mmCIF file of C-alpha atoms in Angstrom:
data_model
loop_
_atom_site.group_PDB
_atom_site.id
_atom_site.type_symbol
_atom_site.label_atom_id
_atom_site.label_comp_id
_atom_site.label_asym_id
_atom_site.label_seq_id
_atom_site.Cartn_x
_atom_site.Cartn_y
_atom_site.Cartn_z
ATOM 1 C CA UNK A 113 -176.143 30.596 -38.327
ATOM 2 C CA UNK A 114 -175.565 34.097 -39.574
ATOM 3 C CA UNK A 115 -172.537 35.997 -39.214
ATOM 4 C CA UNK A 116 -172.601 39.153 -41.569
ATOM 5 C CA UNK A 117 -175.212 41.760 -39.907
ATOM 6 C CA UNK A 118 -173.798 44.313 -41.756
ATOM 7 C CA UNK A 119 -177.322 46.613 -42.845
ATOM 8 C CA UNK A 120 -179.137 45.973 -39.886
ATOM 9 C CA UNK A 121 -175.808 47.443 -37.656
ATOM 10 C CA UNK A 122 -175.424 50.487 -39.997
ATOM 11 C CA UNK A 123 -179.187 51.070 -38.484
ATOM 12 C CA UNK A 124 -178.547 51.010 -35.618
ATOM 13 C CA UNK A 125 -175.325 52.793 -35.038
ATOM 14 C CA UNK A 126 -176.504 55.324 -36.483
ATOM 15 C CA UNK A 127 -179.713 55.598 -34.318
ATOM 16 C CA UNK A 128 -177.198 55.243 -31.407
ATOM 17 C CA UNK A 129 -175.153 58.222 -32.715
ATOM 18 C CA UNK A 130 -178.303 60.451 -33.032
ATOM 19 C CA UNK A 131 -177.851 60.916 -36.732
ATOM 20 C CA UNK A 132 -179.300 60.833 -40.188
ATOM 21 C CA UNK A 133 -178.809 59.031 -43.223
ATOM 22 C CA UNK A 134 -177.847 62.506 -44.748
ATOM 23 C CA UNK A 135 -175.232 63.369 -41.726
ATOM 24 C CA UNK A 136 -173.755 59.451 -42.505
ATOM 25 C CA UNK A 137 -173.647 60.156 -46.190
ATOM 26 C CA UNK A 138 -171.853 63.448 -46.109
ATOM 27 C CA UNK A 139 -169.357 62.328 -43.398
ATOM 28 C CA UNK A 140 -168.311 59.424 -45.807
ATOM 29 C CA UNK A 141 -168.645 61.410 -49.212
ATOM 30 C CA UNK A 142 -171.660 59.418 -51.060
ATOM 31 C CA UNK A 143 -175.394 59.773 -51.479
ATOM 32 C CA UNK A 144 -178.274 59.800 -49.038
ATOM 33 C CA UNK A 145 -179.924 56.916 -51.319
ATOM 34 C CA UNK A 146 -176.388 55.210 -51.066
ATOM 35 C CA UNK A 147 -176.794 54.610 -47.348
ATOM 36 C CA UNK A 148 -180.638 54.165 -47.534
ATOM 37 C CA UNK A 149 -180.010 51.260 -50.055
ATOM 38 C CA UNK A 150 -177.162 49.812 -47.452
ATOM 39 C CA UNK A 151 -179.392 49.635 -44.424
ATOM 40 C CA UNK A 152 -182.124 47.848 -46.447
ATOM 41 C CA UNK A 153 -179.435 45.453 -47.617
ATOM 42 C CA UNK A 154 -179.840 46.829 -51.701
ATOM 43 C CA UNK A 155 -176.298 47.535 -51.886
ATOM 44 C CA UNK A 156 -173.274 47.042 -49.729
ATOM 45 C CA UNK A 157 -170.457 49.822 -49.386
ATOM 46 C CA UNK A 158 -167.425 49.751 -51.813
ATOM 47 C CA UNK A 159 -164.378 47.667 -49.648
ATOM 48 C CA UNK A 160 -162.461 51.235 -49.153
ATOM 49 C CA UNK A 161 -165.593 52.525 -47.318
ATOM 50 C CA UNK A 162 -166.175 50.109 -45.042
ATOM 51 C CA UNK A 163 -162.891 51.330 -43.117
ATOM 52 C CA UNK A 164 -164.715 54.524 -42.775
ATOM 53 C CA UNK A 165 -167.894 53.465 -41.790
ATOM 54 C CA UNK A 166 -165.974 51.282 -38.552
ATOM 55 C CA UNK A 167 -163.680 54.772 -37.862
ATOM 56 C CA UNK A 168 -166.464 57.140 -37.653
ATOM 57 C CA UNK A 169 -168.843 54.699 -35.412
ATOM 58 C CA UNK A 170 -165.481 53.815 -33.576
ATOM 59 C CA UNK A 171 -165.661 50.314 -33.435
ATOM 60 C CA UNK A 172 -163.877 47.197 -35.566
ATOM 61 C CA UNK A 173 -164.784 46.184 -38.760
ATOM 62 C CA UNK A 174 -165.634 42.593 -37.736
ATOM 63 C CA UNK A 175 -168.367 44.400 -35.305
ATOM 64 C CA UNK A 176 -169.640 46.778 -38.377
ATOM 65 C CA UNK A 177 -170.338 43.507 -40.253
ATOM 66 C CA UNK A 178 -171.454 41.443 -37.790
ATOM 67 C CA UNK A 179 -169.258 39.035 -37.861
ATOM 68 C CA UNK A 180 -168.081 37.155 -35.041
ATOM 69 C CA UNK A 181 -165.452 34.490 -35.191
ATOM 70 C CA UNK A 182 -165.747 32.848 -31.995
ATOM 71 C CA UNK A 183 -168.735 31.916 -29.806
ATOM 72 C CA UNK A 184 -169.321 31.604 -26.173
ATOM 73 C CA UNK A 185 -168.666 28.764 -24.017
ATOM 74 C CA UNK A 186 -172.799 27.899 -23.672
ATOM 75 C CA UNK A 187 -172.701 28.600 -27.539
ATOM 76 C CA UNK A 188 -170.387 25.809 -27.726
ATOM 77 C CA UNK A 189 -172.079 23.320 -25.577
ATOM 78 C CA UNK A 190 -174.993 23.912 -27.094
ATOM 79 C CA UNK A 191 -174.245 23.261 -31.010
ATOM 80 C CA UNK A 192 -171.934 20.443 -29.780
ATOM 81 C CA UNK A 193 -174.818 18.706 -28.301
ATOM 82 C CA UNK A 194 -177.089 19.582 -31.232
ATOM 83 C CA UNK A 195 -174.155 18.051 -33.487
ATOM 84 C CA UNK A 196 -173.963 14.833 -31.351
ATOM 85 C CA UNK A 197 -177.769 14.153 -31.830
ATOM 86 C CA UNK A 198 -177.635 15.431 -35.152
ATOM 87 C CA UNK A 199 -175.017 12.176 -36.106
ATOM 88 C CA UNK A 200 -177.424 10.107 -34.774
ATOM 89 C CA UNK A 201 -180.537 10.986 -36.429
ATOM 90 C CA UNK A 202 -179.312 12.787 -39.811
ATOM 91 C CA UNK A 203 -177.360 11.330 -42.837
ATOM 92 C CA UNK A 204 -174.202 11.115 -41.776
ATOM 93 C CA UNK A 205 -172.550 12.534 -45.004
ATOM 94 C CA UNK A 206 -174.965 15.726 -44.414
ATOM 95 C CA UNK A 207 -173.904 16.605 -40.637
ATOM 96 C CA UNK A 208 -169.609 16.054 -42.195
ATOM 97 C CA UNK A 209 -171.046 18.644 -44.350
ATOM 98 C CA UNK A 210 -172.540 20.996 -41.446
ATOM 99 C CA UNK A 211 -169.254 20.803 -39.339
ATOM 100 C CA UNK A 212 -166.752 21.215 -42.035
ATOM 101 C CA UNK A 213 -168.567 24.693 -42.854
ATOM 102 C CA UNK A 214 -168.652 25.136 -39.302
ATOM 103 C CA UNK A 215 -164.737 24.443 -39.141
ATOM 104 C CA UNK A 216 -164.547 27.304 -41.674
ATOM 105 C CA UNK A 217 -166.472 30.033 -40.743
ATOM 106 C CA UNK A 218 -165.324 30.009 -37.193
ATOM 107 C CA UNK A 219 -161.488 28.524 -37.738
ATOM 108 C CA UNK A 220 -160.058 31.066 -34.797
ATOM 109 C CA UNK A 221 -162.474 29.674 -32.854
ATOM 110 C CA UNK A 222 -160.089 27.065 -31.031
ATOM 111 C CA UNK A 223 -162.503 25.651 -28.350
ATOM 112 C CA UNK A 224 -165.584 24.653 -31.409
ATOM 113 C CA UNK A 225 -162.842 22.883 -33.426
ATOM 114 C CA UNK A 226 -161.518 21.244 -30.735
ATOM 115 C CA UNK A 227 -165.091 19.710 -30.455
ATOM 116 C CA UNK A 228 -165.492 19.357 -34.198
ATOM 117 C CA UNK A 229 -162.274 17.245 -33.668
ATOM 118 C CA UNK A 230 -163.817 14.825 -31.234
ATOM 119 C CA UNK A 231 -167.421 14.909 -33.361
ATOM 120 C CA UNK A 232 -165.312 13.784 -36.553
ATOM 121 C CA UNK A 233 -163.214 11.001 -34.703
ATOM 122 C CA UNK A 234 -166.277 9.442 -32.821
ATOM 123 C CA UNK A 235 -168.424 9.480 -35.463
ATOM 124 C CA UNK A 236 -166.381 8.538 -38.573
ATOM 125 C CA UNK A 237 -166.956 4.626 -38.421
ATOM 126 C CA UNK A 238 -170.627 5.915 -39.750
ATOM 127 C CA UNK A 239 -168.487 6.762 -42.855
ATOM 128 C CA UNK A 240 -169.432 4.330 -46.085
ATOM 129 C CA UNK A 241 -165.779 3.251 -46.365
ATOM 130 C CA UNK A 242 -162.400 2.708 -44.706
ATOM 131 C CA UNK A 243 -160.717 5.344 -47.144
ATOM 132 C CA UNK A 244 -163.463 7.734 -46.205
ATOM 133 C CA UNK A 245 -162.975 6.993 -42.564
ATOM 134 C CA UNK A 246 -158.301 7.813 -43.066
ATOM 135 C CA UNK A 247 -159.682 11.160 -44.684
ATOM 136 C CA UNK A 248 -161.738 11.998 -42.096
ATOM 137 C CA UNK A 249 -159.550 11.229 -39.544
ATOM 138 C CA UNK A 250 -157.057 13.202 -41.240
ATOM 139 C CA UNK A 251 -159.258 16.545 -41.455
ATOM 140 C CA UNK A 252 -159.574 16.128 -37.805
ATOM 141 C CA UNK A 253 -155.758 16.032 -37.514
ATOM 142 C CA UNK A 254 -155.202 19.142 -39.286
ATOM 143 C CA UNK A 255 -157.518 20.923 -37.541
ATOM 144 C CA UNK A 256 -155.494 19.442 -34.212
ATOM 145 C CA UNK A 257 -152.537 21.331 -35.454
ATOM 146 C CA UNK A 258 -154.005 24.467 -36.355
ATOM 147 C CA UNK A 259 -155.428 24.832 -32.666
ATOM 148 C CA UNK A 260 -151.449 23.408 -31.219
ATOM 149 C CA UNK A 261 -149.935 26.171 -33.766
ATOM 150 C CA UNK A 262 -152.555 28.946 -33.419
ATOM 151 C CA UNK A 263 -154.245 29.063 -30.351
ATOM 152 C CA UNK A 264 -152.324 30.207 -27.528
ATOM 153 C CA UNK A 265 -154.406 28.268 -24.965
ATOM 154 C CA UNK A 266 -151.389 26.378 -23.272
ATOM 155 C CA UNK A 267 -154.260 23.996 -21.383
ATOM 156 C CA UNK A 268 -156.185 23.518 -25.291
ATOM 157 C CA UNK A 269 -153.179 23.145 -26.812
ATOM 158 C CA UNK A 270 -152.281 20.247 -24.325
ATOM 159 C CA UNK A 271 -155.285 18.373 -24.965
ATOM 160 C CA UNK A 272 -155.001 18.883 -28.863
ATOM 161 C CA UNK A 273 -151.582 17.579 -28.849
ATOM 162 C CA UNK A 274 -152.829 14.331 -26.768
ATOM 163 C CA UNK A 275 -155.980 13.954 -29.210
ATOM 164 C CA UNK A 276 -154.364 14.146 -32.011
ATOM 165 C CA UNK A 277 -151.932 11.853 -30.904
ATOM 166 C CA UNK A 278 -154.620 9.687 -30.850
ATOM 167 C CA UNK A 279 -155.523 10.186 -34.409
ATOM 168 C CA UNK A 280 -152.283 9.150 -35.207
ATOM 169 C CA UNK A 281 -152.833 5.943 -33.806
ATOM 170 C CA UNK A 282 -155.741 4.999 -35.112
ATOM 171 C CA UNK A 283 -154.204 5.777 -38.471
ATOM 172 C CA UNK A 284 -150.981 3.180 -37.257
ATOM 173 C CA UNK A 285 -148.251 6.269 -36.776
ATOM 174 C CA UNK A 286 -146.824 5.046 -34.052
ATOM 175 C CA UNK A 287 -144.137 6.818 -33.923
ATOM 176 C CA UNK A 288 -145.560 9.957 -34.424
ATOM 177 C CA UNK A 289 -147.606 9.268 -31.461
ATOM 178 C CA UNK A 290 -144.473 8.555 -29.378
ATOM 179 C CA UNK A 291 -142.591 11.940 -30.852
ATOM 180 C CA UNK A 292 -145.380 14.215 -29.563
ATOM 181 C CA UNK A 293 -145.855 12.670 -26.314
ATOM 182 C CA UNK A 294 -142.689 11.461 -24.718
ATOM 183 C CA UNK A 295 -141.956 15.501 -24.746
ATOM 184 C CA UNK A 296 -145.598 15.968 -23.149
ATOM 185 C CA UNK A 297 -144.945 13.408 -20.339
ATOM 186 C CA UNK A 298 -141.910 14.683 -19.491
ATOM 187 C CA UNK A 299 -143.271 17.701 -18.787
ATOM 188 C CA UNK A 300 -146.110 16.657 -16.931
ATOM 189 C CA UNK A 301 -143.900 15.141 -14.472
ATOM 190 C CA UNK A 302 -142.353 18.399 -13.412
ATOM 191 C CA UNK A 303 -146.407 19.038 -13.495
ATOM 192 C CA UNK A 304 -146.873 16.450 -10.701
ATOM 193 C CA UNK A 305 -144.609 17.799 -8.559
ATOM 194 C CA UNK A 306 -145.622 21.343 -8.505
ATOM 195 C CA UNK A 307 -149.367 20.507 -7.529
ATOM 196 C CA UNK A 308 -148.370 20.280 -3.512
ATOM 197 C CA UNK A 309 -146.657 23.559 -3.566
ATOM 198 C CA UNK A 310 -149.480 25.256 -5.512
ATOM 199 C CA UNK A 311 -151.702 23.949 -2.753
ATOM 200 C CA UNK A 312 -149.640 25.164 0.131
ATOM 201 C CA UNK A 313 -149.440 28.949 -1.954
ATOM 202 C CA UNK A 314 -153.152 28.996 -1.249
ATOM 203 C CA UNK A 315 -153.065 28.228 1.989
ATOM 204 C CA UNK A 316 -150.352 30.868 2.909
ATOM 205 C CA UNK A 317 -152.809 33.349 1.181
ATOM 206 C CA UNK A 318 -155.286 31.949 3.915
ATOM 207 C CA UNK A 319 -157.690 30.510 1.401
ATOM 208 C CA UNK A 320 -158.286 27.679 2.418
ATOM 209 C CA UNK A 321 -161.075 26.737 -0.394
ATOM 210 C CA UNK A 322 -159.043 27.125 -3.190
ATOM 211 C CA UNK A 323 -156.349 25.055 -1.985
ATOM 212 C CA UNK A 324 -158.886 22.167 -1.113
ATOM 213 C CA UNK A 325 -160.400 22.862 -4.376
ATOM 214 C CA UNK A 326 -157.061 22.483 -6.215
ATOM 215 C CA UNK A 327 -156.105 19.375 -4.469
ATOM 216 C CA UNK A 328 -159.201 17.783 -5.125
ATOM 217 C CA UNK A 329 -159.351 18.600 -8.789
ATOM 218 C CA UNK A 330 -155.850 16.464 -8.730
ATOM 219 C CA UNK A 331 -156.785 14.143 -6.827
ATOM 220 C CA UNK A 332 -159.910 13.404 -8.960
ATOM 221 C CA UNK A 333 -157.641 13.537 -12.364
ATOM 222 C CA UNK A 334 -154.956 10.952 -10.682
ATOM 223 C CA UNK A 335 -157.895 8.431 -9.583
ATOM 224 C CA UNK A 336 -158.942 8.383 -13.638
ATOM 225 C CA UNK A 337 -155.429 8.300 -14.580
ATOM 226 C CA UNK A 338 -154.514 5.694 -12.151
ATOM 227 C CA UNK A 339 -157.862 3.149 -13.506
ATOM 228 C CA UNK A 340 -157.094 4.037 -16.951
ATOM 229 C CA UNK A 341 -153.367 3.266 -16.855
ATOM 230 C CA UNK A 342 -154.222 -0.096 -14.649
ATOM 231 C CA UNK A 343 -156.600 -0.835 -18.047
ATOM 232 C CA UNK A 344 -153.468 -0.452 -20.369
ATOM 233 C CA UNK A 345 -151.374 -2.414 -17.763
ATOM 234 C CA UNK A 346 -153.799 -5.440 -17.851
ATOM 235 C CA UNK A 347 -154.070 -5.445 -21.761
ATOM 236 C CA UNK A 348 -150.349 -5.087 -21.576
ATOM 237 C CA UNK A 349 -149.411 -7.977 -19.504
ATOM 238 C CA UNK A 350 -152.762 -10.080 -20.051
ATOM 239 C CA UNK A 351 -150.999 -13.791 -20.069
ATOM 240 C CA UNK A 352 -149.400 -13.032 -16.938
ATOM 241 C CA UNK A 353 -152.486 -14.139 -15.000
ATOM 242 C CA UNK A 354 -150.702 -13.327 -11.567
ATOM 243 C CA UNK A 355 -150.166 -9.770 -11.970
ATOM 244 C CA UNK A 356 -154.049 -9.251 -13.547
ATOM 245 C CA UNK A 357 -155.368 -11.035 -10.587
ATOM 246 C CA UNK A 358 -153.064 -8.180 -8.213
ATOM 247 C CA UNK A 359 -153.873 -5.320 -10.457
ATOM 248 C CA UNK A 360 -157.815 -6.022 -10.647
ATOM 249 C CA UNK A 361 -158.368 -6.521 -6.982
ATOM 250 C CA UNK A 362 -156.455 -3.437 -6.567
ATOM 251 C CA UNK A 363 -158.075 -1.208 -8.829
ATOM 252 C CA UNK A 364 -161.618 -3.336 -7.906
ATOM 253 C CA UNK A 365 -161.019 -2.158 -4.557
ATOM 254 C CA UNK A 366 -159.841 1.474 -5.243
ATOM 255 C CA UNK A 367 -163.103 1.874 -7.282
ATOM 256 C CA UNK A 368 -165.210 0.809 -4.640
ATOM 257 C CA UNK A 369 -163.541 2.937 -1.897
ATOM 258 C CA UNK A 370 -163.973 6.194 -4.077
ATOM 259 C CA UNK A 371 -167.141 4.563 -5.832
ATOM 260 C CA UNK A 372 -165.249 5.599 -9.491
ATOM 261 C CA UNK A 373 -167.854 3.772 -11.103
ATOM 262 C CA UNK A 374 -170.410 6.715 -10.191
ATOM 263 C CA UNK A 375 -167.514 8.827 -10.605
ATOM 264 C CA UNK A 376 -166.607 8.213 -14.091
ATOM 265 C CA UNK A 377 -168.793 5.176 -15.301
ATOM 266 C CA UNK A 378 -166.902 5.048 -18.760
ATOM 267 C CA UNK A 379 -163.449 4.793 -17.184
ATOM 268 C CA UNK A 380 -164.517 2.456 -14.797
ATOM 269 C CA UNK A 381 -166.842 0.515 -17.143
ATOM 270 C CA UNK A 382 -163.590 0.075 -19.712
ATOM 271 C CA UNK A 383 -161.349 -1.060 -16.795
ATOM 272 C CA UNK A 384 -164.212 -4.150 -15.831
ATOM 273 C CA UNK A 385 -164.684 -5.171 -19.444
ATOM 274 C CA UNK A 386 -160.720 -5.214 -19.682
ATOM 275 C CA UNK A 387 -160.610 -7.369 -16.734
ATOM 276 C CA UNK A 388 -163.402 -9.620 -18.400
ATOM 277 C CA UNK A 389 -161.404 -10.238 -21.245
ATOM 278 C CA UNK A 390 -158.587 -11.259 -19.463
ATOM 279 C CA UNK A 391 -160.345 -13.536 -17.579
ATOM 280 C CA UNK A 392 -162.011 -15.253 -20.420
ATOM 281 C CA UNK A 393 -158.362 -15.729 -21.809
ATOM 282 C CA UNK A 394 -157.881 -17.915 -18.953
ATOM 283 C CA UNK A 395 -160.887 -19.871 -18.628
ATOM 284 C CA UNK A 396 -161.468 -18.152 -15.574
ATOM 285 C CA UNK A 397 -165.630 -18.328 -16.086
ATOM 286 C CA UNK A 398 -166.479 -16.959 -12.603
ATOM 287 C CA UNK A 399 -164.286 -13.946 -12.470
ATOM 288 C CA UNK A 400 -165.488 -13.070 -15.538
ATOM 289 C CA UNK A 401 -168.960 -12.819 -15.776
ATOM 290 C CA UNK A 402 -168.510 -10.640 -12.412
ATOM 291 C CA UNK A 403 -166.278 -8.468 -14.429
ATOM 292 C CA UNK A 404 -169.073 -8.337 -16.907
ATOM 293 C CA UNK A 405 -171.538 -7.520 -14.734
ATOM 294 C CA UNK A 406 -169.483 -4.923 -13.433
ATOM 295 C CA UNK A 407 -169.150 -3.605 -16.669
ATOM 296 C CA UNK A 408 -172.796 -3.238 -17.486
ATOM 297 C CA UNK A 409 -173.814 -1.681 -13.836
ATOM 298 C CA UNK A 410 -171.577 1.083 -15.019
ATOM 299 C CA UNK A 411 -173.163 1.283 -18.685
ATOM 300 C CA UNK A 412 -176.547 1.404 -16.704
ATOM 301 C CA UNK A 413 -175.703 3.837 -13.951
ATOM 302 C CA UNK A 414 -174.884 6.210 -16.768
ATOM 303 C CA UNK A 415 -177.708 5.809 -18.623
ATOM 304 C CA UNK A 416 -180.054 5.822 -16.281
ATOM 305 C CA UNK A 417 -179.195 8.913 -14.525
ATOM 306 C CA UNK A 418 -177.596 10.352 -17.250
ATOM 307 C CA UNK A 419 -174.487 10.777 -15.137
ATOM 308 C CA UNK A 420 -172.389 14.009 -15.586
ATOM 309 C CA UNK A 421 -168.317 13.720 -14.992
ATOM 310 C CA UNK A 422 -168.215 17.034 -14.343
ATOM 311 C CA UNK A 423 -170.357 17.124 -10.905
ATOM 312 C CA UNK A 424 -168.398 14.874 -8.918
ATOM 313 C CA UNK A 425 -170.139 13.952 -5.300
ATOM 314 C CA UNK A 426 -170.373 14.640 -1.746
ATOM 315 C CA UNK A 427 -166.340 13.630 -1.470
ATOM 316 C CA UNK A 428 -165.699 15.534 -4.975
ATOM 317 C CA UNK A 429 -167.620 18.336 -4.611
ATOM 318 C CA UNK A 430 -165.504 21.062 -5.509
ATOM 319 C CA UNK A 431 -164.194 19.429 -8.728
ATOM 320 C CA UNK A 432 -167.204 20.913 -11.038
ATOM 321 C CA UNK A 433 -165.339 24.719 -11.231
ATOM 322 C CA UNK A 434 -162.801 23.246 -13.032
ATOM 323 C CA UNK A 435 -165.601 22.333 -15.948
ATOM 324 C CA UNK A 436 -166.412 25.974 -16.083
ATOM 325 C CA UNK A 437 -163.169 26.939 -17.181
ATOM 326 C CA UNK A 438 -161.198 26.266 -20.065
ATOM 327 C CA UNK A 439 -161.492 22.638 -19.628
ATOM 328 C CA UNK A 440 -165.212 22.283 -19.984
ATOM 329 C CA UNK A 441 -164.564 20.384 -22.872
ATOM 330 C CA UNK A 442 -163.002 17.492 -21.163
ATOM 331 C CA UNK A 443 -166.663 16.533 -19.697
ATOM 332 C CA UNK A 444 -168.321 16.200 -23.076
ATOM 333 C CA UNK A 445 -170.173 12.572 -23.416
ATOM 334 C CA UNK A 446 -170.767 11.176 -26.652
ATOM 335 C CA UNK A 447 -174.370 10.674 -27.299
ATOM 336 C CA UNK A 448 -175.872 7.674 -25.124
ATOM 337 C CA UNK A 449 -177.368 6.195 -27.811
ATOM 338 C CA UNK A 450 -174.400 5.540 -29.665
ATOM 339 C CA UNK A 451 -172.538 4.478 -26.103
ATOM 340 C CA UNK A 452 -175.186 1.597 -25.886
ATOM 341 C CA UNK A 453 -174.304 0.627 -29.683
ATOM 342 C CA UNK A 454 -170.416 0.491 -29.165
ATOM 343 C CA UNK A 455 -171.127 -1.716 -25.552
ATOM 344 C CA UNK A 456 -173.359 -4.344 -27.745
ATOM 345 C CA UNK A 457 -170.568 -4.533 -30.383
ATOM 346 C CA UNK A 458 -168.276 -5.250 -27.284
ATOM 347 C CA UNK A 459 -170.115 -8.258 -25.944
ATOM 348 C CA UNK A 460 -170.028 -9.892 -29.733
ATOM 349 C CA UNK A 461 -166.538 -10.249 -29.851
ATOM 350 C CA UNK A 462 -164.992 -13.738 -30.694
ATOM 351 C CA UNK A 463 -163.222 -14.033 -27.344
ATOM 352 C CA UNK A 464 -166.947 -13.865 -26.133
ATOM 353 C CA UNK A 465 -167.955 -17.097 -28.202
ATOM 354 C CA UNK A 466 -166.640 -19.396 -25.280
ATOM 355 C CA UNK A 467 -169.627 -18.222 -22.822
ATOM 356 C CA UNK A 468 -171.863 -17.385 -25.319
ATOM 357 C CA UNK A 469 -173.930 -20.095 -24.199
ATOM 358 C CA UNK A 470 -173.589 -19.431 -20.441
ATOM 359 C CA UNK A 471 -176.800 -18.364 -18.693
ATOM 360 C CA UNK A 472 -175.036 -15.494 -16.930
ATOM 361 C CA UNK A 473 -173.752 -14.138 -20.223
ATOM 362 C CA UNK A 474 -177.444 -14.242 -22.035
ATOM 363 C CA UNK A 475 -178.702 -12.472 -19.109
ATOM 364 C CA UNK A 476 -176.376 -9.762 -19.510
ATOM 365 C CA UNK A 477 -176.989 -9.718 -23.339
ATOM 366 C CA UNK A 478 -180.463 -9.146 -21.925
ATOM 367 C CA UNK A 479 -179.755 -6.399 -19.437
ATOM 368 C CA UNK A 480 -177.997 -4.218 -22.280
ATOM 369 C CA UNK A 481 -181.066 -4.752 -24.545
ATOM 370 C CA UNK A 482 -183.696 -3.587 -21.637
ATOM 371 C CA UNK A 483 -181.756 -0.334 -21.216
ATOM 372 C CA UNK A 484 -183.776 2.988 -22.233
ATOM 373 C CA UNK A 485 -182.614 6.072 -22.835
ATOM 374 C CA UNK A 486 -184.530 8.257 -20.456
ATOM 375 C CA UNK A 487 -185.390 12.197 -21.895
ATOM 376 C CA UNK A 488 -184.169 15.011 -19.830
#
């Protein structure tokens, strides 16, 4: 990926200015084979003249050169899902490489490290060892920081905080974890209650769509947040096999009402294998493998359509402008391929061993290993 253009722009502004390499050459004080040997790339101006140069074609020096430190949104997507194949396919040693130059020549380019960020944490178990996995998880929290201290994006800077936060779990700091978010959720209560009166501003304003579109966007980010905090809850309180039996029909029905599991098949898939393993605790055989199964219909839903969070469905159908905003990251997948991987790993736990023998467990087994990933 270039990013110094510097002869071929010389060129051309001065085509666009309707002037010769002479004219150029006696405005700035050098020789006609001076600029003749900077358009052909021979020779590159001294530092003091490339301040002239920018002056007299009036525009900034990081346009005279060519160089651009941040890319568009479709840039963005794009390398990001070049990256996420490239883990998959390439050394992994040689795409840390790729994205640590990356990280570099575009560092005020807050949205791309963001992504780097999420590359580097889902992809550094491919590292050879444990130490190599702390440093790269430690990269990616720096880079976290730089975006909270640098970017000025209140709604990036949100998210970094809460990634890196979980960084700094997976490296066991708990208590950083808690410092940076207690502040966070206290805020996002005051958050909460302002979403209503937003709402009713738009419909004072008589627009009607906005304010629907508002309130569904919340309502669709309180349905994830209300499955993923039932998920915590059951892992939280999984001996108490009273209160898992309320909170899974609960959320089992609230995910069927709102079919989440078409939804959001990860969040939904996580809260089902949760509820498996709780079940298993107990002996609870039945409950379990329909857990299981629930677990693997979402794994297969979003594999075989290749299911986008970010388009919602005829209930949610307003929730995709959100995506083309400053939040577009949020919908990024990790690669399918590796999604698949991470589900087999989950079935081979040890609190797995006790139905490894079951029928209904084998054919599950069975159901992962049939699944294709189908091309776009």
């Amino acid at each position: 990926m270039e990013t110094i253009k510097l002869a071929e722009n010389i060129v051309r502004l001065r085509r666009e200015k309707k002037i010769t390499q002479s004219k150029l050459a006696e405005f700035i004080g050098v020789t006609k084979a001076s600029v003749s040997k900077w358009e052909t790339g021979q020779s590159f101006p001294d530092l003091l003249v490339i301040p002239q140069l920018a002056t007299y074609f009036g525009v900034t020096i990081d346009e005279l050169m060519g160089y651009e430190p941040t890319l568009s949104t479709k840039q963005i997507k794009e390398l990001h899902k070049s990256l996420t194949e490239e883990f998959t396919i390439k050394p992994f040693d040689e795409v840390m490489e790729r994205t640590r130059k990356l990280a570099k020549d575009y560092y005020s380019c807050y949205l791309l490290l963001f992504f780097i960020c999420q590359l580097w944490v889902n992809h550094c178990y491919l590292a050879k060892s444990k130490e190599e996995q702390a440093i790269i998880l430690a990269e990616a929290s720096e880079l976290c920081k730089h975006i909270i201290n640098d970017s000025g994006d209140y709604g990036l800077i949100n998210d970094a905080i809460l990634f890196n936060a979980t960084i700094d779990l997976l490296l066991g700091k708990a208590d950083d974890v808690i410092s940076a978010l207690k502040q966070l959720f206290e805020h996002y209560r005051f958050v909460v209650q302002s979403e209503p009166v937003l709402a009713k501003a738009y419909i004072m304003k008589n627009d009607m769509d906005k304010s629907n579109e508002f309130t569904q966007i919340n309502m669709y980010f309180h349905l994830m947040g209300l499955v993923s905090n039932a998920t915590q809850y059951l892992e939280n309180n999984a001996n108490d096999v009273d209160l898992c039996d309320v909170t899974i029909s609960r959320i089992k029905s609230v995910i069927e009402t709102y079919e989440f599991n078409k939804l959001h098949f990860n969040v939904a898939g996580v809260f089902y294998y949760q509820a498996a393993m709780v079940y298993v605790l107990h002996n609870r055989i039945e409950p379990c493998m329909e857990m299981l199964q629930g677990y693997v219909d979402c794994v297969k839903y979003g594999v075989d359509t290749m299911a986008d969070i970010r388009k919602g469905d005829w209930y949610f159908d307003k929730i995709e402008s959100m995506f083309d905003e400053a939040n577009e990251y949020a919908g990024m997948p990790r690669d399918m391929q590796l999604v698949i991987k991470s589900v087999k790993e989950s079935l081979n736990v040890p609190l797995f061993q006790a139905i490894s023998n079951d029928d209904r467990y084998k054919n599950i087994l069975k159901q992962i290993e049939k699944i294709e990933i189908k091309k776009k």
